[in-house]
Amino acid sequence: MAEGSRGGSLAFGQVVIGPPGSGKTTYCQAMRDFLGRLGRSVAVVNLDPANEALPWPCALDIGELVTLPDVMASLGLGPNGGLLYCMEYLAANADWLRERLQGLRGHYLLFDCPGQVELYTHHEALKNIFAQLATWNFRLAAVHLVDSHYCTDPGKFISVLCTSLSTMLHVELPHVNVLSKMDLIEQYGKLAFNLDYYTEVLDLSYLVDHLASDPFFRNFRRLNEKLVEVIEDYSLVSFVPLNVQDKQSMRQVMQAVDKANGYSFGDRELQSLEALMSAAVGADFHFSSTLAVQEKYVQSQDKAVEEEVMDL
């Protein structure tokens, strides 16, 4: 373990963020298991005070400090206000967090964060907590999960791009945007463009033109053009597709995050990774690249068209 500039050993990890229902807890469980098979000592930290029924044991739970139901009951706040208060309370009690994290030195950490979007776009509490972690020699990358079903709706996809960009600028951490639940994408409907158009965020003028075909969005063409200009001017947003059930997909996300936070694994972990990936050959859903997902998606669409023709 390398020595940090402040005298303590460096610790690496991920802060897993994203809107409700994007699969953050499922991702933490899957990534913990995947990294554990490679030989990493992984610990999950639950920073979501509303997450009361964790499907797996966590090494550290914010519920030991504060819970959302208690805050709502004692202060008369709603879910949103209560969650903001919990994060502000955690930031004000950073010493509690630091003391608990001391016992997890030597572990690779996965921070399961709340799903309230405001916490990542303009509220300061979580941003300050992440900044504190950096001063304690934690080298973290933000993994921002977005449900892949937004790709099927051009208007929602533009909204997701704006949210992702705002999050990247506000959180101020190395960032990996992830399209989650890719194994379900064929159930969401037909995509207007190939999948790589969405993951690489290619020329968005085509998306504006596609939106203009809808009578409702036609009235907001100028607004959409300006939003697209902002996204393209920054040129920061792209996505890594993820299917947590596929080892190759998990490997791609892991490598993207390791590059972002500076983690470098040794020869033993590399050997474990090679052994794990060799066992994945022949899987029903081989996710070696975005193209593999696209091919599966197109085949599904072609089959649906054939069935419709046969019905006629």
Coordinates of C-alpha atoms in Angstrom, one line a residue:
M1 CA 0.0 0.0 0.0
A2 CA 1.4 3.4 -1.0
E3 CA 2.1 6.1 1.5
G4 CA -0.1 9.2 1.3
S5 CA 1.1 12.8 1.3
R6 CA -0.3 13.3 4.8
G7 CA 1.5 10.3 6.3
G8 CA -1.3 7.7 6.2
S9 CA -1.7 4.8 3.8
L10 CA -3.8 5.3 0.7
A11 CA -7.2 3.6 0.5
F12 CA -9.1 3.2 -2.7
G13 CA -12.8 2.8 -3.4
Q14 CA -16.0 3.9 -5.2
V15 CA -18.8 6.2 -4.2
V16 CA -21.9 4.7 -5.9
I17 CA -24.4 7.4 -6.7
G18 CA -27.5 7.9 -8.9
P19 CA -31.3 8.3 -8.9
P20 CA -33.6 6.0 -7.0
G21 CA -34.1 2.6 -8.7
S22 CA -30.9 2.8 -10.8
G23 CA -29.5 -0.3 -9.1
K24 CA -26.9 1.2 -6.6
T25 CA -27.4 -1.4 -3.9
T26 CA -27.5 -4.3 -6.4
Y27 CA -24.3 -2.9 -8.0
C28 CA -22.5 -2.7 -4.6
Q29 CA -23.4 -6.3 -3.9
A30 CA -22.3 -7.5 -7.4
M31 CA -19.1 -5.5 -7.4
R32 CA -18.2 -6.7 -3.9
D33 CA -18.6 -10.3 -5.0
F34 CA -16.7 -9.7 -8.2
L35 CA -13.8 -8.0 -6.5
G36 CA -13.8 -10.5 -3.7
R37 CA -13.2 -13.3 -6.3
L38 CA -10.1 -11.4 -7.5
G39 CA -8.7 -11.4 -4.0
R40 CA -9.4 -7.8 -3.0
S41 CA -10.5 -7.2 0.6
V42 CA -13.7 -5.3 0.0
A43 CA -15.9 -3.5 2.5
V44 CA -19.3 -1.9 1.8
V45 CA -20.2 1.3 3.6
N46 CA -23.9 2.2 3.6
L47 CA -24.4 6.0 3.6
D48 CA -28.1 5.9 2.8
P49 CA -30.1 6.5 6.0
A50 CA -33.3 5.4 4.2
N51 CA -31.8 2.0 3.3
E52 CA -33.1 -0.1 6.2
A53 CA -33.3 -3.5 4.6
L54 CA -29.8 -4.2 3.2
P55 CA -29.6 -7.5 1.4
W56 CA -26.1 -8.1 2.6
P57 CA -24.0 -7.2 5.7
C58 CA -22.1 -4.0 5.5
A59 CA -18.9 -3.1 7.3
L60 CA -20.2 0.4 8.3
D61 CA -23.8 1.7 8.4
I62 CA -24.9 5.3 8.7
G63 CA -27.9 3.9 10.6
E64 CA -25.6 3.7 13.7
L65 CA -25.4 7.5 13.6
V66 CA -28.8 8.7 12.2
T67 CA -31.8 7.2 10.4
L68 CA -34.3 8.8 8.2
P69 CA -37.4 7.6 10.1
D70 CA -36.1 9.0 13.4
V71 CA -35.3 12.4 11.7
M72 CA -38.8 12.6 10.1
A73 CA -40.5 11.7 13.4
S74 CA -38.5 14.0 15.6
L75 CA -38.3 17.1 13.3
G76 CA -41.5 16.7 11.4
L77 CA -39.7 16.6 8.0
G78 CA -40.8 14.8 4.8
P79 CA -38.6 12.2 3.1
N80 CA -36.7 14.7 1.0
G81 CA -36.0 17.2 3.7
G82 CA -35.2 14.4 6.2
L83 CA -32.6 12.9 3.8
L84 CA -30.9 16.3 3.3
Y85 CA -30.8 16.8 7.1
C86 CA -29.2 13.3 7.6
M87 CA -26.5 14.1 5.1
E88 CA -25.8 17.5 6.8
Y89 CA -25.8 15.7 10.2
L90 CA -23.2 13.2 8.8
A91 CA -21.1 16.1 7.5
A92 CA -21.2 17.8 10.9
N93 CA -20.1 14.5 12.6
A94 CA -17.3 13.7 10.2
D95 CA -15.1 12.6 13.2
W96 CA -17.6 9.7 13.7
L97 CA -17.1 8.6 10.1
R98 CA -13.3 8.9 10.2
E99 CA -13.1 6.9 13.4
R100 CA -15.2 4.1 11.9
L101 CA -13.3 4.1 8.7
Q102 CA -10.0 3.7 10.5
G103 CA -10.9 0.1 11.1
L104 CA -11.4 -0.5 7.4
R105 CA -7.9 0.5 6.3
G106 CA -6.5 -2.0 3.9
H107 CA -9.9 -2.6 2.4
Y108 CA -11.3 -1.5 -1.0
L109 CA -14.4 0.5 -0.1
L110 CA -17.8 0.7 -1.8
F111 CA -19.9 3.6 -0.5
D112 CA -23.6 3.0 -1.2
C113 CA -25.0 6.5 -1.3
P114 CA -28.6 7.9 -1.2
G115 CA -30.7 8.3 -4.3
Q116 CA -31.8 11.9 -4.0
V117 CA -30.6 13.7 -7.1
E118 CA -30.3 17.1 -5.3
L119 CA -27.4 15.7 -3.2
Y120 CA -25.3 15.4 -6.3
T121 CA -26.3 18.4 -8.4
H122 CA -26.3 21.4 -5.9
H123 CA -26.5 20.4 -2.3
E124 CA -23.2 20.7 -0.4
A125 CA -23.3 18.0 2.3
L126 CA -22.2 14.9 0.3
K127 CA -19.7 17.0 -1.7
N128 CA -18.1 18.1 1.6
I129 CA -18.0 14.5 2.9
F130 CA -16.3 13.3 -0.3
A131 CA -13.8 16.2 0.1
Q132 CA -13.1 15.1 3.7
L133 CA -12.5 11.6 2.6
A134 CA -9.9 12.9 0.1
T135 CA -8.0 14.7 3.0
W136 CA -8.0 11.3 4.8
N137 CA -6.1 9.7 1.9
F138 CA -9.1 8.0 0.3
R139 CA -8.7 7.9 -3.4
L140 CA -12.3 7.6 -4.7
A141 CA -14.1 7.6 -8.0
A142 CA -17.8 8.4 -8.4
V143 CA -19.8 5.6 -10.2
H144 CA -23.0 7.3 -11.4
L145 CA -25.6 4.7 -12.3
V146 CA -28.4 5.6 -14.8
D147 CA -31.1 3.1 -15.7
S148 CA -30.7 2.2 -19.4
H149 CA -34.4 2.5 -20.1
Y150 CA -33.9 6.2 -20.5
C151 CA -32.2 5.5 -23.8
T152 CA -35.6 4.6 -25.3
D153 CA -37.0 8.1 -24.7
P154 CA -35.0 10.9 -26.4
G155 CA -36.4 13.6 -24.1
K156 CA -35.5 11.7 -20.9
F157 CA -32.1 10.9 -22.3
I158 CA -31.3 14.6 -22.7
S159 CA -32.5 15.1 -19.2
V160 CA -30.2 12.3 -18.0
L161 CA -27.3 13.9 -19.9
C162 CA -27.9 17.2 -18.2
T163 CA -28.1 15.6 -14.8
S164 CA -25.0 13.5 -15.4
L165 CA -23.0 16.6 -16.4
S166 CA -24.3 18.6 -13.5
T167 CA -23.3 15.8 -11.1
M168 CA -19.8 15.6 -12.6
L169 CA -19.2 19.3 -12.2
H170 CA -20.6 19.4 -8.7
V171 CA -19.2 16.3 -7.0
E172 CA -15.7 17.0 -8.2
L173 CA -14.5 13.4 -8.2
P174 CA -13.1 11.3 -11.0
H175 CA -16.3 10.1 -12.7
V176 CA -17.6 7.0 -14.4
N177 CA -21.1 7.1 -15.8
V178 CA -22.8 3.7 -16.1
L179 CA -25.9 2.6 -18.0
S180 CA -27.3 -0.1 -15.6
K181 CA -29.7 -3.0 -16.3
M182 CA -28.4 -3.5 -19.8
D183 CA -29.7 -7.1 -19.7
L184 CA -33.2 -5.7 -19.7
I185 CA -32.8 -3.1 -22.4
E186 CA -34.7 -5.1 -25.1
Q187 CA -37.8 -5.0 -22.8
Y188 CA -37.9 -1.2 -22.7
G189 CA -38.7 -0.7 -26.4
K190 CA -37.0 0.2 -29.6
L191 CA -34.0 2.5 -29.6
A192 CA -33.9 5.3 -32.1
F193 CA -30.2 4.8 -32.7
N194 CA -27.5 2.2 -32.2
L195 CA -26.5 1.6 -28.6
D196 CA -23.0 3.2 -29.1
Y197 CA -24.7 6.4 -30.0
Y198 CA -26.0 6.6 -26.4
T199 CA -22.9 5.2 -24.6
E200 CA -20.4 7.5 -26.5
V201 CA -22.9 10.4 -26.6
L202 CA -22.4 11.1 -30.3
D203 CA -23.7 14.0 -32.4
L204 CA -26.8 15.0 -30.4
S205 CA -28.3 17.1 -33.2
Y206 CA -29.8 13.8 -34.5
L207 CA -31.5 13.4 -31.1
V208 CA -33.0 16.9 -31.4
D209 CA -34.2 16.2 -34.9
H210 CA -35.8 13.0 -33.6
L211 CA -37.5 14.9 -30.8
A212 CA -38.9 17.4 -33.3
S213 CA -41.0 14.6 -34.9
D214 CA -43.1 14.6 -31.7
P215 CA -45.7 17.4 -31.8
F216 CA -45.1 18.1 -28.1
F217 CA -41.3 18.5 -28.2
R218 CA -41.5 20.4 -31.5
N219 CA -42.5 23.4 -29.5
F220 CA -39.3 23.1 -27.4
R221 CA -36.8 22.6 -30.2
R222 CA -34.8 25.7 -29.3
L223 CA -34.6 24.7 -25.7
N224 CA -33.4 21.3 -26.6
E225 CA -30.8 22.7 -29.0
K226 CA -29.4 24.9 -26.2
L227 CA -29.3 22.0 -23.7
V228 CA -27.5 19.9 -26.3
E229 CA -25.0 22.7 -26.9
V230 CA -24.2 22.8 -23.2
I231 CA -23.6 19.1 -23.1
E232 CA -21.4 19.1 -26.2
D233 CA -19.5 22.1 -25.1
Y234 CA -18.3 20.4 -22.0
S235 CA -17.7 17.1 -23.8
L236 CA -17.5 15.2 -20.6
V237 CA -20.4 12.7 -20.5
S238 CA -20.1 9.2 -21.8
F239 CA -21.4 5.9 -20.4
V240 CA -20.1 2.4 -19.8
P241 CA -22.9 -0.3 -20.3
L242 CA -23.4 -2.7 -17.4
N243 CA -25.0 -6.0 -16.8
V244 CA -24.2 -7.2 -13.3
Q245 CA -24.9 -10.8 -14.3
D246 CA -22.1 -10.8 -16.8
K247 CA -18.4 -11.1 -15.8
Q248 CA -17.0 -9.3 -18.9
S249 CA -19.4 -6.4 -18.3
M250 CA -18.3 -6.1 -14.6
R251 CA -14.7 -6.3 -15.7
Q252 CA -15.1 -3.3 -18.1
V253 CA -16.7 -1.2 -15.3
M254 CA -14.0 -2.3 -12.8
Q255 CA -11.2 -1.3 -15.2
A256 CA -12.8 2.1 -15.9
V257 CA -13.1 2.8 -12.2
D258 CA -9.6 1.6 -11.4
K259 CA -8.3 3.9 -14.1
A260 CA -10.3 6.8 -12.6
N261 CA -9.2 6.4 -9.0
G262 CA -5.7 5.3 -9.7
Y263 CA -5.9 1.8 -8.3
S264 CA -3.4 -0.6 -9.7
F265 CA -3.7 -4.3 -9.0
G266 CA -0.8 -6.8 -8.7
D267 CA 0.1 -9.9 -10.5
R268 CA -1.9 -12.2 -8.2
E269 CA -5.1 -10.3 -8.9
L270 CA -4.3 -10.3 -12.6
Q271 CA -4.0 -14.1 -12.5
S272 CA -7.3 -14.3 -10.6
L273 CA -9.0 -12.1 -13.2
E274 CA -7.7 -14.2 -16.1
A275 CA -9.0 -17.3 -14.4
L276 CA -12.4 -15.8 -13.7
M277 CA -12.8 -14.5 -17.2
S278 CA -11.8 -17.9 -18.8
A279 CA -14.6 -19.4 -16.8
A280 CA -17.0 -16.9 -18.3
V281 CA -16.5 -18.1 -21.9
G282 CA -19.6 -19.7 -23.2
A283 CA -22.0 -17.6 -21.1
D284 CA -25.5 -17.1 -22.5
F285 CA -25.0 -13.3 -22.4
H286 CA -21.4 -12.7 -23.5
F287 CA -20.7 -9.0 -22.9
S288 CA -17.3 -8.4 -24.4
S289 CA -18.2 -5.0 -25.8
T290 CA -21.0 -2.6 -26.4
L291 CA -21.3 -4.2 -29.8
A292 CA -22.2 -7.5 -28.2
V293 CA -25.2 -5.8 -26.5
Q294 CA -26.2 -4.0 -29.7
E295 CA -26.1 -7.3 -31.6
K296 CA -28.3 -9.0 -29.0
Y297 CA -30.7 -6.0 -29.0
V298 CA -31.0 -5.9 -32.8
Q299 CA -31.6 -9.7 -33.0
S300 CA -34.4 -9.3 -30.4
Q301 CA -35.9 -6.5 -32.4
D302 CA -35.6 -8.5 -35.7
K303 CA -37.3 -11.5 -34.1
A304 CA -40.2 -9.4 -32.8
V305 CA -40.7 -8.0 -36.3
E306 CA -40.7 -11.6 -37.8
E307 CA -43.3 -12.7 -35.3
E308 CA -45.5 -9.7 -36.2
V309 CA -45.2 -10.6 -39.9
M310 CA -46.1 -14.2 -39.2
D311 CA -49.2 -13.1 -37.2
L312 CA -50.3 -11.1 -40.2

